[in-house]
Amino acid sequence: MSTVVLIGCSSYKTDTVYAAVRAGIELLGGTAAFVKAGEKILLKPNMLAARAPELAVTTHPAVFEAAARIFQEAGAILSYGDSPGYDRPAHAARVAGIAEIAEKLGVSVADFETAAPAQVAEAAGAPVSFPIAKGVREADGLISLCKMKTHSLTRITGALKNQLGCLTGFEKARLHVRNPNPQKFSSRLALITKIVNPRLYIMDGVTAMEGEGPSGGNPVGMGVLLFSRDPVALDAVFCRLIDLDPAYVPTIAEGQALGLGTKDGVTLVGDPAENFVKPDFDVVRKPVTGDILFRPLRPLKNSIIPRPVIAAAKCEKCGVCVRACPAEPVKALAFPGGGRAAAPVYDYSRCIRCYCCQEMCPHRAVSVKTPLFGRIITRLLGKF
Ligand code: SF4
Ligand code: SF4
């Protein structure tokens, strides 16, 4: 049985967050349950993109600061890092406000630009290898500082998905290309989590993101920090708070299948979960698509599966989405005519529905929409 701690936290004031993080860790046995003095511990915040803290794209620097101070007080030698989806790690850390805190506290920057392969066994026993950031490999242990957000591909991005950033640079996009099916992609996330094996997960849900997450959604106050050793249980509790069936989150099923934790019979400790329930949280409450499409419908998948759409009026023609698109050998979107007179145009026949373009657009111009035929099929079959 797994334990998840919930601690109310009404703001990002430094002292408030420090007290809440301290209380959460104490309820799981204190810092001694996670680190020994002198160990090299990596803090892994969510630094998806170079965005300001108030946009709720990244783990808030106040949560990073609290965790860093508490584990430094326990004698850990700290480093930090993440591999953003598009930006350089140093730039993302600076804009997210994390670099400034790290410099103040003497937390060193871990290498998230070079990687070394690490092997793990799938549930069926077959070995599989992933290029893991050297900064992760060089640490004795990892503490995952994840963010409470929605996600177009996996419904939520929380504890389990935070480890995707342990792959460097374009390796993350390559993972999408090799595993376009959401369930398969989630099974790879579970394997990466098994390799890097965080000792503790702290989820920043003081201000969460709803709607078009993980970067284009809206900040929403949830006023809570979650703590657990079990990423499956933690994500399942996040689902409970937002009235989302955990069965709709493929990372939860795949994490549980790999033995990373359990969504069932979770013990809740700390403040009552009812204090933080938000049933109108804006999240898609239906299963993800993928190979679950019936075989007869597969030729029509471009008209069924939700697809990215650019709002031309919001598009600044920066080209980030085009550069981020991992589709091979030809990208699935391009500027018409090669110039930048108009917004990029999609070729949905090449699109693998990874939604990296939506994730990376710095101007919130890309949204994910289900085509009319897909909406009709959804109604008729009660699926997708
Ligand atoms: S859709 Fe977004 S990322 Fe793509 S060119 Fe327009 S503003 Fe840039
Ligand atoms: S167009 Fe967007 S959703 Fe399609 S493959 Fe490229 S990045 Fe992924």
mmCIF file of C-alpha atoms and ligand atoms in Angstrom:
data_model
loop_
_atom_site.group_PDB
_atom_site.id
_atom_site.type_symbol
_atom_site.label_atom_id
_atom_site.label_comp_id
_atom_site.label_asym_id
_atom_site.label_seq_id
_atom_site.Cartn_x
_atom_site.Cartn_y
_atom_site.Cartn_z
ATOM 1 C CA MET A 1 0.000 0.000 0.000
ATOM 2 C CA SER A 2 1.290 3.494 -0.834
ATOM 3 C CA THR A 3 1.018 6.761 1.022
ATOM 4 C CA VAL A 4 0.353 10.185 -0.458
ATOM 5 C CA VAL A 5 0.629 13.290 1.690
ATOM 6 C CA LEU A 6 -1.461 16.382 0.962
ATOM 7 C CA ILE A 7 -0.466 19.694 2.512
ATOM 8 C CA GLY A 8 -2.426 22.872 1.930
ATOM 9 C CA CYS A 9 -0.314 25.774 0.703
ATOM 10 C CA SER A 10 -2.124 28.993 -0.043
ATOM 11 C CA SER A 11 0.647 30.968 -1.733
ATOM 12 C CA TYR A 12 4.199 30.886 -3.051
ATOM 13 C CA LYS A 13 5.534 33.019 -0.195
ATOM 14 C CA THR A 14 8.925 31.575 0.675
ATOM 15 C CA ASP A 15 8.230 30.821 4.335
ATOM 16 C CA THR A 16 4.765 29.386 3.617
ATOM 17 C CA VAL A 17 6.106 26.962 1.032
ATOM 18 C CA TYR A 18 9.080 26.009 3.195
ATOM 19 C CA ALA A 19 6.781 25.113 6.097
ATOM 20 C CA ALA A 20 4.476 23.098 3.825
ATOM 21 C CA VAL A 21 7.304 21.158 2.177
ATOM 22 C CA ARG A 22 8.891 20.492 5.567
ATOM 23 C CA ALA A 23 5.543 19.211 6.919
ATOM 24 C CA GLY A 24 5.007 16.946 3.906
ATOM 25 C CA ILE A 25 8.451 15.367 4.141
ATOM 26 C CA GLU A 26 8.095 14.850 7.899
ATOM 27 C CA LEU A 27 4.878 12.879 7.340
ATOM 28 C CA LEU A 28 6.820 10.499 5.082
ATOM 29 C CA GLY A 29 9.509 9.890 7.694
ATOM 30 C CA GLY A 30 11.637 13.035 7.439
ATOM 31 C CA THR A 31 14.665 13.750 5.286
ATOM 32 C CA ALA A 32 16.565 10.787 6.761
ATOM 33 C CA ALA A 33 14.121 8.498 4.952
ATOM 34 C CA PHE A 34 15.386 9.859 1.634
ATOM 35 C CA VAL A 35 18.978 11.090 1.892
ATOM 36 C CA LYS A 36 22.142 10.563 3.888
ATOM 37 C CA ALA A 37 24.592 13.372 4.651
ATOM 38 C CA GLY A 38 27.184 13.640 1.893
ATOM 39 C CA GLU A 39 25.078 12.022 -0.831
ATOM 40 C CA LYS A 40 24.874 13.692 -4.245
ATOM 41 C CA ILE A 41 21.186 14.390 -4.842
ATOM 42 C CA LEU A 42 19.725 15.765 -8.060
ATOM 43 C CA LEU A 43 16.618 17.958 -7.877
ATOM 44 C CA LYS A 44 14.579 17.513 -11.062
ATOM 45 C CA PRO A 45 12.008 20.323 -11.434
ATOM 46 C CA ASN A 46 9.702 20.538 -14.445
ATOM 47 C CA MET A 47 11.374 23.138 -16.692
ATOM 48 C CA LEU A 48 9.441 22.316 -19.847
ATOM 49 C CA ALA A 49 10.110 25.695 -21.435
ATOM 50 C CA ALA A 50 11.515 29.140 -20.742
ATOM 51 C CA ARG A 51 8.389 30.564 -19.113
ATOM 52 C CA ALA A 52 7.880 32.857 -16.140
ATOM 53 C CA PRO A 53 6.780 31.165 -12.892
ATOM 54 C CA GLU A 54 3.315 32.766 -12.825
ATOM 55 C CA LEU A 55 2.372 30.987 -16.081
ATOM 56 C CA ALA A 56 2.379 27.627 -14.208
ATOM 57 C CA VAL A 57 4.319 25.862 -16.952
ATOM 58 C CA THR A 58 7.250 25.072 -14.675
ATOM 59 C CA THR A 59 7.762 24.022 -11.064
ATOM 60 C CA HIS A 60 7.616 27.214 -9.034
ATOM 61 C CA PRO A 61 10.998 28.459 -7.758
ATOM 62 C CA ALA A 62 9.581 28.695 -4.220
ATOM 63 C CA VAL A 63 8.986 24.921 -4.227
ATOM 64 C CA PHE A 64 12.461 24.357 -5.617
ATOM 65 C CA GLU A 65 13.922 26.631 -2.938
ATOM 66 C CA ALA A 66 12.093 24.889 -0.097
ATOM 67 C CA ALA A 67 13.187 21.419 -1.224
ATOM 68 C CA ALA A 68 16.757 22.597 -1.780
ATOM 69 C CA ARG A 69 17.033 24.219 1.650
ATOM 70 C CA ILE A 70 15.524 21.218 3.440
ATOM 71 C CA PHE A 71 17.789 18.657 1.775
ATOM 72 C CA GLN A 72 20.844 20.876 2.183
ATOM 73 C CA GLU A 73 20.035 21.080 5.887
ATOM 74 C CA ALA A 74 20.059 17.254 5.845
ATOM 75 C CA GLY A 75 23.613 17.330 4.480
ATOM 76 C CA ALA A 76 22.911 16.448 0.839
ATOM 77 C CA ILE A 77 25.145 17.838 -1.901
ATOM 78 C CA LEU A 78 22.659 19.163 -4.409
ATOM 79 C CA SER A 79 22.572 19.671 -8.149
ATOM 80 C CA TYR A 80 19.584 20.402 -10.367
ATOM 81 C CA GLY A 81 18.545 20.106 -13.972
ATOM 82 C CA ASP A 82 15.987 19.262 -16.631
ATOM 83 C CA SER A 83 15.946 19.034 -20.396
ATOM 84 C CA PRO A 84 13.277 21.408 -21.749
ATOM 85 C CA GLY A 85 11.270 20.523 -24.828
ATOM 86 C CA TYR A 86 12.849 23.182 -26.994
ATOM 87 C CA ASP A 87 14.879 25.789 -25.095
ATOM 88 C CA ARG A 88 18.403 25.321 -23.745
ATOM 89 C CA PRO A 89 18.369 24.161 -20.087
ATOM 90 C CA ALA A 90 20.248 27.231 -18.811
ATOM 91 C CA HIS A 91 17.820 29.629 -20.515
ATOM 92 C CA ALA A 92 14.742 27.783 -19.257
ATOM 93 C CA ALA A 93 16.136 27.707 -15.701
ATOM 94 C CA ARG A 94 16.839 31.455 -15.818
ATOM 95 C CA VAL A 95 13.380 32.454 -17.078
ATOM 96 C CA ALA A 96 11.632 30.023 -14.713
ATOM 97 C CA GLY A 97 13.355 31.712 -11.762
ATOM 98 C CA ILE A 98 15.101 28.513 -10.710
ATOM 99 C CA ALA A 99 18.657 29.449 -11.734
ATOM 100 C CA GLU A 100 18.617 32.487 -9.444
ATOM 101 C CA ILE A 101 17.556 30.382 -6.438
ATOM 102 C CA ALA A 102 20.119 27.705 -7.241
ATOM 103 C CA GLU A 103 22.907 30.290 -7.396
ATOM 104 C CA LYS A 104 21.796 31.815 -4.092
ATOM 105 C CA LEU A 105 21.837 28.401 -2.361
ATOM 106 C CA GLY A 106 24.927 27.007 -4.077
ATOM 107 C CA VAL A 107 23.059 24.230 -5.909
ATOM 108 C CA SER A 108 25.173 23.250 -8.908
ATOM 109 C CA VAL A 109 23.939 22.841 -12.486
ATOM 110 C CA ALA A 110 23.800 19.193 -13.611
ATOM 111 C CA ASP A 111 24.708 18.195 -17.162
ATOM 112 C CA PHE A 112 21.453 17.779 -19.113
ATOM 113 C CA GLU A 113 23.018 18.325 -22.534
ATOM 114 C CA THR A 114 25.035 15.108 -22.860
ATOM 115 C CA ALA A 115 23.764 11.598 -22.267
ATOM 116 C CA ALA A 116 24.939 8.067 -21.602
ATOM 117 C CA PRO A 117 22.879 4.939 -22.364
ATOM 118 C CA ALA A 118 21.168 3.087 -19.538
ATOM 119 C CA GLN A 119 19.402 -0.250 -19.825
ATOM 120 C CA VAL A 120 16.230 -1.506 -18.203
ATOM 121 C CA ALA A 121 14.010 -4.561 -18.641
ATOM 122 C CA GLU A 122 10.462 -4.246 -19.972
ATOM 123 C CA ALA A 123 7.628 -5.969 -18.099
ATOM 124 C CA ALA A 124 7.983 -8.865 -20.556
ATOM 125 C CA GLY A 125 11.705 -9.060 -19.743
ATOM 126 C CA ALA A 126 13.216 -7.659 -22.945
ATOM 127 C CA PRO A 127 16.063 -5.166 -22.377
ATOM 128 C CA VAL A 128 15.635 -1.634 -23.681
ATOM 129 C CA SER A 129 18.092 1.251 -23.582
ATOM 130 C CA PHE A 130 17.560 5.005 -23.141
ATOM 131 C CA PRO A 131 20.044 7.902 -23.396
ATOM 132 C CA ILE A 132 19.876 9.368 -19.891
ATOM 133 C CA ALA A 133 21.355 12.786 -19.051
ATOM 134 C CA LYS A 134 24.796 12.559 -17.462
ATOM 135 C CA GLY A 135 23.649 14.818 -14.664
ATOM 136 C CA VAL A 136 21.194 12.106 -13.646
ATOM 137 C CA ARG A 137 23.699 9.262 -13.983
ATOM 138 C CA GLU A 138 26.254 11.093 -11.849
ATOM 139 C CA ALA A 139 23.911 11.615 -8.871
ATOM 140 C CA ASP A 140 23.405 9.114 -6.043
ATOM 141 C CA GLY A 141 19.686 9.834 -6.030
ATOM 142 C CA LEU A 142 16.974 11.962 -7.584
ATOM 143 C CA ILE A 143 14.091 13.941 -6.133
ATOM 144 C CA SER A 144 11.360 14.718 -8.652
ATOM 145 C CA LEU A 145 9.764 18.164 -8.287
ATOM 146 C CA CYS A 146 6.844 17.738 -10.659
ATOM 147 C CA LYS A 147 4.101 20.166 -11.665
ATOM 148 C CA MET A 148 0.330 19.610 -11.584
ATOM 149 C CA LYS A 149 -0.803 20.175 -15.179
ATOM 150 C CA THR A 150 -2.962 18.829 -17.981
ATOM 151 C CA HIS A 151 -1.437 17.227 -21.066
ATOM 152 C CA SER A 152 -2.902 16.688 -24.554
ATOM 153 C CA LEU A 153 -1.336 13.269 -25.056
ATOM 154 C CA THR A 154 -1.567 11.693 -21.614
ATOM 155 C CA ARG A 155 -4.368 13.782 -20.026
ATOM 156 C CA ILE A 156 -2.100 14.878 -17.144
ATOM 157 C CA THR A 157 1.572 15.511 -16.659
ATOM 158 C CA GLY A 158 2.528 14.827 -13.101
ATOM 159 C CA ALA A 159 4.861 12.533 -11.201
ATOM 160 C CA LEU A 160 5.449 9.848 -13.799
ATOM 161 C CA LYS A 161 5.827 12.075 -16.809
ATOM 162 C CA ASN A 162 8.332 14.407 -15.133
ATOM 163 C CA GLN A 163 11.138 11.949 -15.875
ATOM 164 C CA LEU A 164 10.840 12.502 -19.659
ATOM 165 C CA GLY A 165 13.185 15.441 -19.117
ATOM 166 C CA CYS A 166 15.924 12.991 -18.101
ATOM 167 C CA LEU A 167 16.377 12.390 -21.844
ATOM 168 C CA THR A 168 18.507 15.077 -23.467
ATOM 169 C CA GLY A 169 17.573 17.415 -26.326
ATOM 170 C CA PHE A 170 15.881 15.885 -29.351
ATOM 171 C CA GLU A 171 15.861 12.405 -27.747
ATOM 172 C CA LYS A 172 12.510 13.308 -26.218
ATOM 173 C CA ALA A 173 10.999 14.044 -29.619
ATOM 174 C CA ARG A 174 12.606 10.884 -30.995
ATOM 175 C CA LEU A 175 10.788 8.925 -28.309
ATOM 176 C CA HIS A 176 7.514 10.292 -29.706
ATOM 177 C CA VAL A 177 8.421 9.252 -33.253
ATOM 178 C CA ARG A 178 9.312 5.720 -32.185
ATOM 179 C CA ASN A 179 6.250 5.412 -29.957
ATOM 180 C CA PRO A 180 3.402 7.420 -31.518
ATOM 181 C CA ASN A 181 0.790 5.421 -29.667
ATOM 182 C CA PRO A 182 0.007 7.103 -26.276
ATOM 183 C CA GLN A 183 -0.048 3.802 -24.395
ATOM 184 C CA LYS A 184 3.306 2.729 -25.833
ATOM 185 C CA PHE A 185 4.762 6.189 -25.200
ATOM 186 C CA SER A 186 3.555 5.970 -21.603
ATOM 187 C CA SER A 187 5.171 2.556 -21.198
ATOM 188 C CA ARG A 188 8.484 4.173 -22.239
ATOM 189 C CA LEU A 189 7.963 6.924 -19.646
ATOM 190 C CA ALA A 190 7.461 4.245 -17.029
ATOM 191 C CA LEU A 191 10.697 2.545 -18.080
ATOM 192 C CA ILE A 192 12.632 5.817 -17.868
ATOM 193 C CA THR A 193 11.185 6.369 -14.403
ATOM 194 C CA LYS A 194 12.280 2.865 -13.444
ATOM 195 C CA ILE A 195 15.841 3.668 -14.552
ATOM 196 C CA VAL A 196 16.185 7.006 -12.785
ATOM 197 C CA ASN A 197 14.093 5.821 -9.822
ATOM 198 C CA PRO A 198 13.323 9.039 -7.901
ATOM 199 C CA ARG A 199 13.400 8.612 -4.134
ATOM 200 C CA LEU A 200 10.656 11.139 -3.551
ATOM 201 C CA TYR A 201 8.102 13.030 -5.631
ATOM 202 C CA ILE A 202 6.904 16.486 -4.621
ATOM 203 C CA MET A 203 4.097 17.835 -6.809
ATOM 204 C CA ASP A 204 3.625 21.593 -7.063
ATOM 205 C CA GLY A 205 -0.128 22.085 -7.149
ATOM 206 C CA VAL A 206 -0.245 25.469 -5.432
ATOM 207 C CA THR A 207 -1.047 26.930 -8.842
ATOM 208 C CA ALA A 208 -1.786 24.182 -11.357
ATOM 209 C CA MET A 209 -2.472 24.357 -15.094
ATOM 210 C CA GLU A 210 -5.814 23.381 -16.608
ATOM 211 C CA GLY A 211 -7.044 23.405 -20.215
ATOM 212 C CA GLU A 212 -4.471 23.301 -23.000
ATOM 213 C CA GLY A 213 -1.548 22.020 -20.933
ATOM 214 C CA PRO A 214 1.256 21.426 -20.508
ATOM 215 C CA SER A 215 2.190 24.951 -21.647
ATOM 216 C CA GLY A 216 -0.775 26.656 -23.299
ATOM 217 C CA GLY A 217 -3.348 26.222 -20.549
ATOM 218 C CA ASN A 218 -4.560 28.492 -17.779
ATOM 219 C CA PRO A 219 -3.135 28.766 -14.259
ATOM 220 C CA VAL A 220 -5.632 27.677 -11.626
ATOM 221 C CA GLY A 221 -5.264 27.796 -7.844
ATOM 222 C CA MET A 222 -5.385 24.330 -6.249
ATOM 223 C CA GLY A 223 -3.562 25.354 -3.073
ATOM 224 C CA VAL A 224 -1.891 22.012 -2.427
ATOM 225 C CA LEU A 225 1.444 20.214 -2.424
ATOM 226 C CA LEU A 226 1.499 16.419 -2.815
ATOM 227 C CA PHE A 227 4.263 14.105 -1.611
ATOM 228 C CA SER A 228 4.893 10.401 -2.177
ATOM 229 C CA ARG A 229 7.478 7.743 -2.896
ATOM 230 C CA ASP A 230 4.984 6.250 -5.382
ATOM 231 C CA PRO A 231 4.480 8.137 -8.682
ATOM 232 C CA VAL A 232 1.455 6.018 -9.658
ATOM 233 C CA ALA A 233 -0.327 6.733 -6.382
ATOM 234 C CA LEU A 234 0.576 10.423 -6.580
ATOM 235 C CA ASP A 235 -0.826 10.814 -10.095
ATOM 236 C CA ALA A 236 -3.947 8.857 -9.093
ATOM 237 C CA VAL A 237 -4.545 11.275 -6.210
ATOM 238 C CA PHE A 238 -4.095 14.208 -8.611
ATOM 239 C CA CYS A 239 -6.834 12.557 -10.742
ATOM 240 C CA ARG A 240 -9.068 12.255 -7.718
ATOM 241 C CA LEU A 241 -8.705 15.960 -6.952
ATOM 242 C CA ILE A 242 -9.807 16.924 -10.472
ATOM 243 C CA ASP A 243 -12.479 14.233 -10.855
ATOM 244 C CA LEU A 244 -10.611 12.459 -13.657
ATOM 245 C CA ASP A 245 -10.892 8.675 -13.995
ATOM 246 C CA PRO A 246 -7.311 7.341 -13.605
ATOM 247 C CA ALA A 247 -8.185 4.783 -16.287
ATOM 248 C CA TYR A 248 -7.987 7.657 -18.792
ATOM 249 C CA VAL A 249 -4.329 8.326 -17.908
ATOM 250 C CA PRO A 250 -2.051 5.853 -19.705
ATOM 251 C CA THR A 251 1.003 6.670 -17.587
ATOM 252 C CA ILE A 252 -0.864 5.408 -14.506
ATOM 253 C CA ALA A 253 -1.752 2.068 -16.119
ATOM 254 C CA GLU A 254 1.728 1.579 -17.556
ATOM 255 C CA GLY A 255 3.458 2.608 -14.333
ATOM 256 C CA GLN A 256 1.380 0.173 -12.345
ATOM 257 C CA ALA A 257 1.971 -2.618 -14.880
ATOM 258 C CA LEU A 258 5.728 -2.076 -14.522
ATOM 259 C CA GLY A 259 5.519 -2.265 -10.729
ATOM 260 C CA LEU A 260 6.340 1.388 -10.042
ATOM 261 C CA GLY A 261 3.414 1.750 -7.675
ATOM 262 C CA THR A 262 -0.310 1.411 -7.285
ATOM 263 C CA LYS A 263 -3.371 3.547 -7.794
ATOM 264 C CA ASP A 264 -5.444 1.279 -5.529
ATOM 265 C CA GLY A 265 -5.846 1.445 -1.763
ATOM 266 C CA VAL A 266 -3.706 4.565 -1.401
ATOM 267 C CA THR A 267 -3.406 5.921 2.156
ATOM 268 C CA LEU A 268 -3.917 9.668 2.325
ATOM 269 C CA VAL A 269 -2.144 11.622 5.060
ATOM 270 C CA GLY A 270 -2.010 15.304 5.970
ATOM 271 C CA ASP A 271 -4.815 17.700 5.108
ATOM 272 C CA PRO A 272 -8.155 16.208 3.922
ATOM 273 C CA ALA A 273 -8.254 15.643 0.170
ATOM 274 C CA GLU A 274 -11.766 17.130 0.119
ATOM 275 C CA ASN A 275 -10.189 20.534 0.826
ATOM 276 C CA PHE A 276 -8.590 20.508 -2.627
ATOM 277 C CA VAL A 277 -11.168 18.854 -4.881
ATOM 278 C CA LYS A 278 -12.011 20.844 -8.005
ATOM 279 C CA PRO A 279 -14.525 18.847 -10.075
ATOM 280 C CA ASP A 280 -14.769 21.569 -12.737
ATOM 281 C CA PHE A 281 -10.999 21.459 -13.409
ATOM 282 C CA ASP A 282 -10.681 21.795 -17.177
ATOM 283 C CA VAL A 283 -9.299 18.441 -18.397
ATOM 284 C CA VAL A 284 -10.398 16.022 -21.126
ATOM 285 C CA ARG A 285 -12.380 13.290 -19.358
ATOM 286 C CA LYS A 286 -12.239 10.461 -21.863
ATOM 287 C CA PRO A 287 -9.735 7.781 -22.898
ATOM 288 C CA VAL A 288 -6.768 8.672 -25.072
ATOM 289 C CA THR A 289 -6.787 7.542 -28.669
ATOM 290 C CA GLY A 290 -4.150 5.350 -30.267
ATOM 291 C CA ASP A 291 -4.206 1.763 -31.409
ATOM 292 C CA ILE A 292 -7.527 1.402 -29.643
ATOM 293 C CA LEU A 293 -9.065 2.589 -32.918
ATOM 294 C CA PHE A 294 -11.049 -0.260 -34.450
ATOM 295 C CA ARG A 295 -9.242 -1.766 -37.438
ATOM 296 C CA PRO A 296 -12.017 -0.756 -39.915
ATOM 297 C CA LEU A 297 -11.663 2.856 -38.789
ATOM 298 C CA ARG A 298 -7.885 3.096 -39.045
ATOM 299 C CA PRO A 299 -7.852 4.445 -42.620
ATOM 300 C CA LEU A 300 -9.988 7.301 -41.310
ATOM 301 C CA LYS A 301 -7.803 8.100 -38.327
ATOM 302 C CA ASN A 302 -6.881 11.551 -39.637
ATOM 303 C CA SER A 303 -10.538 12.442 -39.443
ATOM 304 C CA ILE A 304 -11.044 10.935 -36.005
ATOM 305 C CA ILE A 305 -8.048 11.468 -33.731
ATOM 306 C CA PRO A 306 -7.722 14.935 -32.135
ATOM 307 C CA ARG A 307 -5.282 17.086 -34.081
ATOM 308 C CA PRO A 308 -3.328 20.292 -33.551
ATOM 309 C CA VAL A 309 -4.773 23.456 -35.059
ATOM 310 C CA ILE A 310 -3.122 26.884 -35.316
ATOM 311 C CA ALA A 311 -5.129 30.039 -34.613
ATOM 312 C CA ALA A 312 -3.689 32.273 -37.326
ATOM 313 C CA ALA A 313 -4.612 35.441 -35.433
ATOM 314 C CA LYS A 314 -2.437 34.393 -32.465
ATOM 315 C CA CYS A 315 0.488 33.061 -34.507
ATOM 316 C CA GLU A 316 3.640 35.192 -34.357
ATOM 317 C CA LYS A 317 5.314 33.071 -37.084
ATOM 318 C CA CYS A 318 8.261 32.344 -34.818
ATOM 319 C CA GLY A 319 8.764 28.847 -36.260
ATOM 320 C CA VAL A 320 9.197 27.076 -32.907
ATOM 321 C CA CYS A 321 6.460 24.570 -33.753
ATOM 322 C CA VAL A 322 8.099 23.695 -37.092
ATOM 323 C CA ARG A 323 11.486 23.151 -35.472
ATOM 324 C CA ALA A 324 9.947 21.108 -32.640
ATOM 325 C CA CYS A 325 8.003 18.743 -34.927
ATOM 326 C CA PRO A 326 9.679 15.313 -34.756
ATOM 327 C CA ALA A 327 7.872 13.740 -37.751
ATOM 328 C CA GLU A 328 10.319 11.975 -40.079
ATOM 329 C CA PRO A 329 11.570 12.095 -42.754
ATOM 330 C CA VAL A 330 9.436 15.171 -43.508
ATOM 331 C CA LYS A 331 7.964 17.419 -40.844
ATOM 332 C CA ALA A 332 4.212 17.503 -40.521
ATOM 333 C CA LEU A 333 3.917 21.283 -40.671
ATOM 334 C CA ALA A 334 5.690 24.004 -42.630
ATOM 335 C CA PHE A 335 5.439 27.662 -43.552
ATOM 336 C CA PRO A 336 3.572 27.944 -46.855
ATOM 337 C CA GLY A 337 5.933 28.950 -49.647
ATOM 338 C CA GLY A 338 8.954 28.676 -47.342
ATOM 339 C CA GLY A 339 8.654 32.267 -46.072
ATOM 340 C CA ARG A 340 6.971 33.536 -42.943
ATOM 341 C CA ALA A 341 4.134 35.526 -44.418
ATOM 342 C CA ALA A 342 1.495 33.229 -42.955
ATOM 343 C CA ALA A 343 1.135 30.718 -40.127
ATOM 344 C CA PRO A 344 2.503 27.191 -40.671
ATOM 345 C CA VAL A 345 0.228 24.688 -42.369
ATOM 346 C CA TYR A 346 -0.234 21.048 -41.312
ATOM 347 C CA ASP A 347 0.033 17.906 -43.387
ATOM 348 C CA TYR A 348 -2.056 15.683 -41.132
ATOM 349 C CA SER A 349 -1.163 12.568 -43.097
ATOM 350 C CA ARG A 350 2.385 12.914 -41.710
ATOM 351 C CA CYS A 351 1.354 14.003 -38.213
ATOM 352 C CA ILE A 352 1.899 11.423 -35.448
ATOM 353 C CA ARG A 353 -0.233 13.392 -32.959
ATOM 354 C CA CYS A 354 2.547 13.890 -30.433
ATOM 355 C CA TYR A 355 1.309 17.469 -29.851
ATOM 356 C CA CYS A 356 4.860 18.789 -29.432
ATOM 357 C CA CYS A 357 3.853 21.796 -31.577
ATOM 358 C CA GLN A 358 1.088 22.669 -29.122
ATOM 359 C CA GLU A 359 3.401 22.015 -26.188
ATOM 360 C CA MET A 360 6.170 24.260 -27.491
ATOM 361 C CA CYS A 361 4.275 27.191 -29.029
ATOM 362 C CA PRO A 362 5.312 30.190 -26.914
ATOM 363 C CA HIS A 363 2.279 32.210 -27.999
ATOM 364 C CA ARG A 364 -0.513 29.732 -27.160
ATOM 365 C CA ALA A 365 -1.537 29.716 -30.817
ATOM 366 C CA VAL A 366 -1.873 25.923 -31.117
ATOM 367 C CA SER A 367 -4.788 23.996 -29.660
ATOM 368 C CA VAL A 368 -5.877 20.375 -29.990
ATOM 369 C CA LYS A 369 -9.283 19.767 -31.540
ATOM 370 C CA THR A 370 -11.253 16.663 -32.439
ATOM 371 C CA PRO A 371 -12.479 16.751 -36.086
ATOM 372 C CA LEU A 372 -16.247 16.726 -36.657
ATOM 373 C CA PHE A 373 -16.222 13.088 -37.813
ATOM 374 C CA GLY A 374 -14.260 12.149 -34.706
ATOM 375 C CA ARG A 375 -16.827 13.865 -32.503
ATOM 376 C CA ILE A 376 -19.636 11.975 -34.226
ATOM 377 C CA ILE A 377 -17.827 8.641 -33.843
ATOM 378 C CA THR A 378 -17.131 9.496 -30.190
ATOM 379 C CA ARG A 379 -20.809 10.017 -29.544
ATOM 380 C CA LEU A 380 -21.833 6.878 -31.406
ATOM 381 C CA LEU A 381 -19.296 4.574 -29.841
ATOM 382 C CA GLY A 382 -18.861 6.299 -26.501
ATOM 383 C CA LYS A 383 -15.102 6.043 -26.975
ATOM 384 C CA PHE A 384 -12.057 8.214 -27.585
HETATM 385 S S1 SF4 B 1 1.978 28.410 -34.116
HETATM 386 FE FE1 SF4 B 1 3.115 29.155 -32.346
HETATM 387 S S2 SF4 B 1 5.118 28.205 -32.495
HETATM 388 FE FE2 SF4 B 1 4.146 27.996 -34.494
HETATM 389 S S3 SF4 B 1 4.909 29.751 -35.662
HETATM 390 FE FE3 SF4 B 1 2.931 30.333 -34.752
HETATM 391 S S4 SF4 B 1 3.465 31.317 -32.805
HETATM 392 FE FE4 SF4 B 1 5.295 30.198 -33.476
HETATM 393 S S1 SF4 B 2 2.568 18.492 -36.402
HETATM 394 FE FE1 SF4 B 2 2.573 18.704 -34.181
HETATM 395 S S2 SF4 B 2 1.421 16.932 -33.432
HETATM 396 FE FE2 SF4 B 2 1.963 16.518 -35.572
HETATM 397 S S3 SF4 B 2 3.880 15.389 -35.470
HETATM 398 FE FE3 SF4 B 2 4.446 17.531 -35.697
HETATM 399 S S4 SF4 B 2 4.695 18.288 -33.608
HETATM 400 FE FE4 SF4 B 2 3.602 16.325 -33.468
#
